[in-house]
Tab-separated table of C-alpha atoms in Angstrom:
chain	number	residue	atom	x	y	z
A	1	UNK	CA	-23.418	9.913	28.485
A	2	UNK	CA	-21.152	9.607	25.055
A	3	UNK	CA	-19.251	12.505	26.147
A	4	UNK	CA	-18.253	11.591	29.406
A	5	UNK	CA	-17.675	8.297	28.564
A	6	UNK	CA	-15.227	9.073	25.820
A	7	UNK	CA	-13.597	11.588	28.174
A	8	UNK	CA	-13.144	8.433	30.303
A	9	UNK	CA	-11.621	6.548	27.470
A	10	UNK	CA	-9.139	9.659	27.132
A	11	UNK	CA	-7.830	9.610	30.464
A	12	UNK	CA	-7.727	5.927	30.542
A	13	UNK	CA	-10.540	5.527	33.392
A	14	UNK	CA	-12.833	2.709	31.850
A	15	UNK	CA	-14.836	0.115	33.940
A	16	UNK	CA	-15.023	-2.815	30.903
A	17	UNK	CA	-10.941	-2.177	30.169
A	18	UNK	CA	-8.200	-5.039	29.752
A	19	UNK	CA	-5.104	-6.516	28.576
A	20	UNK	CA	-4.032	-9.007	25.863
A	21	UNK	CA	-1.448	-9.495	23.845
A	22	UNK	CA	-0.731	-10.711	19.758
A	23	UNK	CA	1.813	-13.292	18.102
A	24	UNK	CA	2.792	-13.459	15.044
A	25	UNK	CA	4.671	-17.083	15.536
A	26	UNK	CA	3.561	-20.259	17.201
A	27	UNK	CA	2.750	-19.731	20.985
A	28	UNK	CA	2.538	-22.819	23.787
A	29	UNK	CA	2.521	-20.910	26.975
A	30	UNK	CA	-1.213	-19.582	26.402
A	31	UNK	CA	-2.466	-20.983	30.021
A	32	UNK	CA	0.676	-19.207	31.352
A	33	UNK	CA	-0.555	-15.770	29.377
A	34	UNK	CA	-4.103	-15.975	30.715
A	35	UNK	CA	-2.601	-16.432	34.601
A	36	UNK	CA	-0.224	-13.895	34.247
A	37	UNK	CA	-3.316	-11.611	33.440
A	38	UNK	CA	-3.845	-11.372	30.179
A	39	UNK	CA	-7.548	-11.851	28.480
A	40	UNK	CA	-7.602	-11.344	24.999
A	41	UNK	CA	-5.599	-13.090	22.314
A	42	UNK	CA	-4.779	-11.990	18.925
A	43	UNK	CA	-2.619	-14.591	16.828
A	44	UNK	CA	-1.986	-13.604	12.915
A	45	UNK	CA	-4.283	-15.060	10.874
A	46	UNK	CA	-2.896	-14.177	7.582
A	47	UNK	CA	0.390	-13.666	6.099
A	48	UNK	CA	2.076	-10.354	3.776
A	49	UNK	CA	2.768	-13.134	1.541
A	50	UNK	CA	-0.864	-14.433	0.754
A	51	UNK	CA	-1.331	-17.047	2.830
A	52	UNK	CA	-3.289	-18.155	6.011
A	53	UNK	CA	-0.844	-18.486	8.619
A	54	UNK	CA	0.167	-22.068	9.384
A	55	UNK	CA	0.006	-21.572	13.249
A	56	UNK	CA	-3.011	-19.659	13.390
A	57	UNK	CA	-5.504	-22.144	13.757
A	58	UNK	CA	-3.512	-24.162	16.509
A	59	UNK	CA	-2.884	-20.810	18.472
A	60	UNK	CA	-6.697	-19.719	17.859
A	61	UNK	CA	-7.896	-23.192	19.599
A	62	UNK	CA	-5.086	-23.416	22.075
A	63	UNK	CA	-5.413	-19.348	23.465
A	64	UNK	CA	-9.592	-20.768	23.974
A	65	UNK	CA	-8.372	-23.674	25.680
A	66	UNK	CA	-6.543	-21.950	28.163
A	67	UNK	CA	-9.319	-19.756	28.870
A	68	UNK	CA	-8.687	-16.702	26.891
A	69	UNK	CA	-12.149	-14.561	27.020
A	70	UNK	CA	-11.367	-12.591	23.657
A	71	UNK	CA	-9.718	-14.501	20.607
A	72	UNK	CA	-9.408	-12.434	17.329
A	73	UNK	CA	-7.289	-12.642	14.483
A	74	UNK	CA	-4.894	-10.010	12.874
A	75	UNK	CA	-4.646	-10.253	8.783
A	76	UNK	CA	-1.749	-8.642	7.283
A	77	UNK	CA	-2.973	-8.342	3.306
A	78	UNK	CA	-0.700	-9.127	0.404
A	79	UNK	CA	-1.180	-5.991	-1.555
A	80	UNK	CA	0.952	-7.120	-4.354
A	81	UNK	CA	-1.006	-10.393	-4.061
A	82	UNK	CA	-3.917	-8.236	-5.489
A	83	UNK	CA	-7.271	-9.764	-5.588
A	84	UNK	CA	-8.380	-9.058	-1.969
A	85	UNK	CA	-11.820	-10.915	-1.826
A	86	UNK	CA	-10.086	-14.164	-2.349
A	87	UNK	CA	-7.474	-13.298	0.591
A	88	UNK	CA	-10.889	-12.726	2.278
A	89	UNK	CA	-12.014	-15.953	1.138
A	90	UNK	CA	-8.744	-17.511	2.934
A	91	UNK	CA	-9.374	-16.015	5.908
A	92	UNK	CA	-12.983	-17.763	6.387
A	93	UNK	CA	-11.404	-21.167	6.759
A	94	UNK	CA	-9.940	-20.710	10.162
A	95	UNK	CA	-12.700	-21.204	13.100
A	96	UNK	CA	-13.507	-20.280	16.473
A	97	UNK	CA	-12.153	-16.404	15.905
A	98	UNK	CA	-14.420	-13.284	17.027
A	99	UNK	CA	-12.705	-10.087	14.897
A	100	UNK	CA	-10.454	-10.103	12.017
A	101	UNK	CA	-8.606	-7.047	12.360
A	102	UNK	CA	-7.137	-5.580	8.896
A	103	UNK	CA	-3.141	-4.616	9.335
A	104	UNK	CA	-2.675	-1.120	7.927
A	105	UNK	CA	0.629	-0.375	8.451
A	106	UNK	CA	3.277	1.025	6.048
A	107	UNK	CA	4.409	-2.269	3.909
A	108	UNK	CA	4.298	-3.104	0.352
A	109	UNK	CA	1.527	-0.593	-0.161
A	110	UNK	CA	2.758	1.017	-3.836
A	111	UNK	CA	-0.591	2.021	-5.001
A	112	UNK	CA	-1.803	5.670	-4.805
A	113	UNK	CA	-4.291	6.600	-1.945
A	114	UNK	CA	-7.273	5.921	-4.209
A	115	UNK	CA	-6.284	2.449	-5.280
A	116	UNK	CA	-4.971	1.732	-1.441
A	117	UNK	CA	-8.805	2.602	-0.316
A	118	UNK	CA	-10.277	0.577	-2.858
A	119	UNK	CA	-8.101	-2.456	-1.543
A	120	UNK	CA	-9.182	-2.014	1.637
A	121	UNK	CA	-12.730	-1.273	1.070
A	122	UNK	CA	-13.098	-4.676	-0.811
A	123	UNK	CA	-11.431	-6.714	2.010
A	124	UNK	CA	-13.255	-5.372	4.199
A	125	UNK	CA	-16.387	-5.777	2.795
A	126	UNK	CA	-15.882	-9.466	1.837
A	127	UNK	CA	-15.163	-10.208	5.346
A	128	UNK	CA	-18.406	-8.852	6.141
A	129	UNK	CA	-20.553	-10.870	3.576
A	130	UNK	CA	-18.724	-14.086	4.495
A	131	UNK	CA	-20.218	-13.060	8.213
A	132	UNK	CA	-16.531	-12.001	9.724
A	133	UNK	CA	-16.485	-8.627	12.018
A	134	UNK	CA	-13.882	-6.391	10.905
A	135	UNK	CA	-11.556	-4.293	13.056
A	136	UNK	CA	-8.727	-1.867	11.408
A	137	UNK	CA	-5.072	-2.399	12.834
A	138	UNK	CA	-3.102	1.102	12.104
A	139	UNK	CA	-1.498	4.270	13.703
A	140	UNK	CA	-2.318	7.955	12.495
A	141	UNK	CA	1.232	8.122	10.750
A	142	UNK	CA	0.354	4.944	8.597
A	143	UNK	CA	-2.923	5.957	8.087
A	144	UNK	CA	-1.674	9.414	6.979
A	145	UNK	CA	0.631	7.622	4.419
A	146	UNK	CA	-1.532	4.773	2.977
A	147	UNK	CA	-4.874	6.326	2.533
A	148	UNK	CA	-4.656	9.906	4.487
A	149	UNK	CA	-6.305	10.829	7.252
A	150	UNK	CA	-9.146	12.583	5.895
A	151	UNK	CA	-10.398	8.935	4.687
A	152	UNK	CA	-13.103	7.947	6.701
A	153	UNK	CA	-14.421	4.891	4.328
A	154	UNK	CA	-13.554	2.070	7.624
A	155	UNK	CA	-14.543	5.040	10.653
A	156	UNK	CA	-17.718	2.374	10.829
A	157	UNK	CA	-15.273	-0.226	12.087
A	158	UNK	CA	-13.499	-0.384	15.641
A	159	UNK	CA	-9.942	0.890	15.678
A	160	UNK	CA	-6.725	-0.783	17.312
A	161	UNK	CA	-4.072	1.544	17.070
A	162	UNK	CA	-0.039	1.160	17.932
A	163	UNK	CA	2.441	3.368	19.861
A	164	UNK	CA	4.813	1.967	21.651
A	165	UNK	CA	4.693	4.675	25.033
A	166	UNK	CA	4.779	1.984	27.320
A	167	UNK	CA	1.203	2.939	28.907
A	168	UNK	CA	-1.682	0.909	28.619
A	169	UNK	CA	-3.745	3.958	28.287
A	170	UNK	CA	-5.758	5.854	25.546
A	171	UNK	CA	-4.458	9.069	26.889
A	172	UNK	CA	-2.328	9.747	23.635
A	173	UNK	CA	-4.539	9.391	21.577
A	174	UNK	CA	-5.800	11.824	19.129
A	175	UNK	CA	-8.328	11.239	16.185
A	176	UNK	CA	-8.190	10.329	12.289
A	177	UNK	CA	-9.709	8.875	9.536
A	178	UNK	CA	-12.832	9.452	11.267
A	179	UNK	CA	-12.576	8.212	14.531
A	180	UNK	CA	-13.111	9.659	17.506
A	181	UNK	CA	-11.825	7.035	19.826
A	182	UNK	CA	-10.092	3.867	19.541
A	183	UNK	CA	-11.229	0.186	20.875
A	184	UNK	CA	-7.689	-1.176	21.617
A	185	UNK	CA	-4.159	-0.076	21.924
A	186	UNK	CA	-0.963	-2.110	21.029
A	187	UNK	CA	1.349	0.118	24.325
A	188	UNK	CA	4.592	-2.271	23.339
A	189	UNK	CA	6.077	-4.484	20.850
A	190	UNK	CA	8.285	-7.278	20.827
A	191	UNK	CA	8.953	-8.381	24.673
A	192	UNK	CA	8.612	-11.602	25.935
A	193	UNK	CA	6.087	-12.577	28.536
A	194	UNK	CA	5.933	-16.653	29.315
A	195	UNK	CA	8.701	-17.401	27.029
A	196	UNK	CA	6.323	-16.106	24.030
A	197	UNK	CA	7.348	-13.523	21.700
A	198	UNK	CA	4.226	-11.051	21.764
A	199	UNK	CA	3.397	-7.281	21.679
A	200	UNK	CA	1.005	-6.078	24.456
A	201	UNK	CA	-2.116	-4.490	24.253
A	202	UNK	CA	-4.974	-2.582	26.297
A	203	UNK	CA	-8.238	-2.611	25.459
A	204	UNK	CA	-11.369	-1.308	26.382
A	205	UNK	CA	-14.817	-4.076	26.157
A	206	UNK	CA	-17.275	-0.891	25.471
A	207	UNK	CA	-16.201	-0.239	21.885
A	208	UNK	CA	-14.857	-3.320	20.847
């Protein structure tokens, strides 16, 4: 049953599959979003400059207002900042989120691959004992570079991964760091739908 379902998941043929999108600015068109077919919502939570993000709390509430079935959070770590379990700490203070989905992607990160996986271990883990469910945010090529793709230390957590091809699909995918398939995949970036500024994104509700 796990084979053919994640042969499914590579040709894009999933029952429980979806779209949504994710804003990294202030968003009022959310009830426009949700009728124009989108379901899940992903606002940052958390700034690359070590802070919660000031609109994240009014997008969080306003995306479940209009309906939105899936509301997560993205949280883009200040690596410089240091000290992740306080950044952790941060996080907890905005409400009504389901996932808080740790941004791996190739920014700020001067550390060697050892130190990099040690950040992210402790974030991660922090989350967790202050009762948030982690995601990873990432592609194989940041992955590669960050903490390289042999590093399995977050495999236990689902995986959103970007490329841009346009297809709302997990067809192009191929594995790393330990996974074997993904949860979610951000298909484009930067468009506009409703006036909003957002990336898309396809998921699939079996792995999430």
């Amino acid at each position: 049953k796990m084979k053919r379902l994640a042969f499914l998941l590579s040709l894009g043929i999933i029952c429980f599959a979806g779209k949504g999108v994710d804003v990294s600015t202030y968003v009022d068109t959310w009830t426009c979003l949700k009728n124009s077919g989108y379901n899940y919502a992903i606002p940052r939570g958390y700034c690359s400059y070590g802070a919660v993000d000031p609109n994240a709390q009014k997008n969080i509430d306003n995306a479940r207002n209009a309906g939105f079935e899936f509301v997560d959070i993205y949280v883009f770590p200040c690596v410089r900042c240091g000290n992740p379990e306080n950044q952790a700490n941060q996080v907890k203070a905005l409400t009504g989120f389901g996932t808080a989905w740790l941004d791996i992607e190739r920014y700020d990160w001067g550390g060697s691959k050892s130190e990099n996986q040690q950040f992210i271990t402790a974030f991660a883990s922090k989350l967790e004992n202050l009762g948030i469910p982690v995601g990873i945010y990432t592609n194989y090529y940041n992955w590669q570079s960050i903490v390289g793709l042999d590093w399995t230390g977050c495999s236990q957590y689902s995986l959103w991964y970007a490329h841009y091809d346009g297809n709302p699909s997990f067809s192009d995918f191929r594995p790393f760091g330990g996974w074997s398939y993904p949860a979610m995949k951000q298909y484009k970036g930067s468009t506009t739908v409703c006036g909003a500024g957002v990336d898309l994104d396809y998921y699939s509700q079996s792995y999430l």
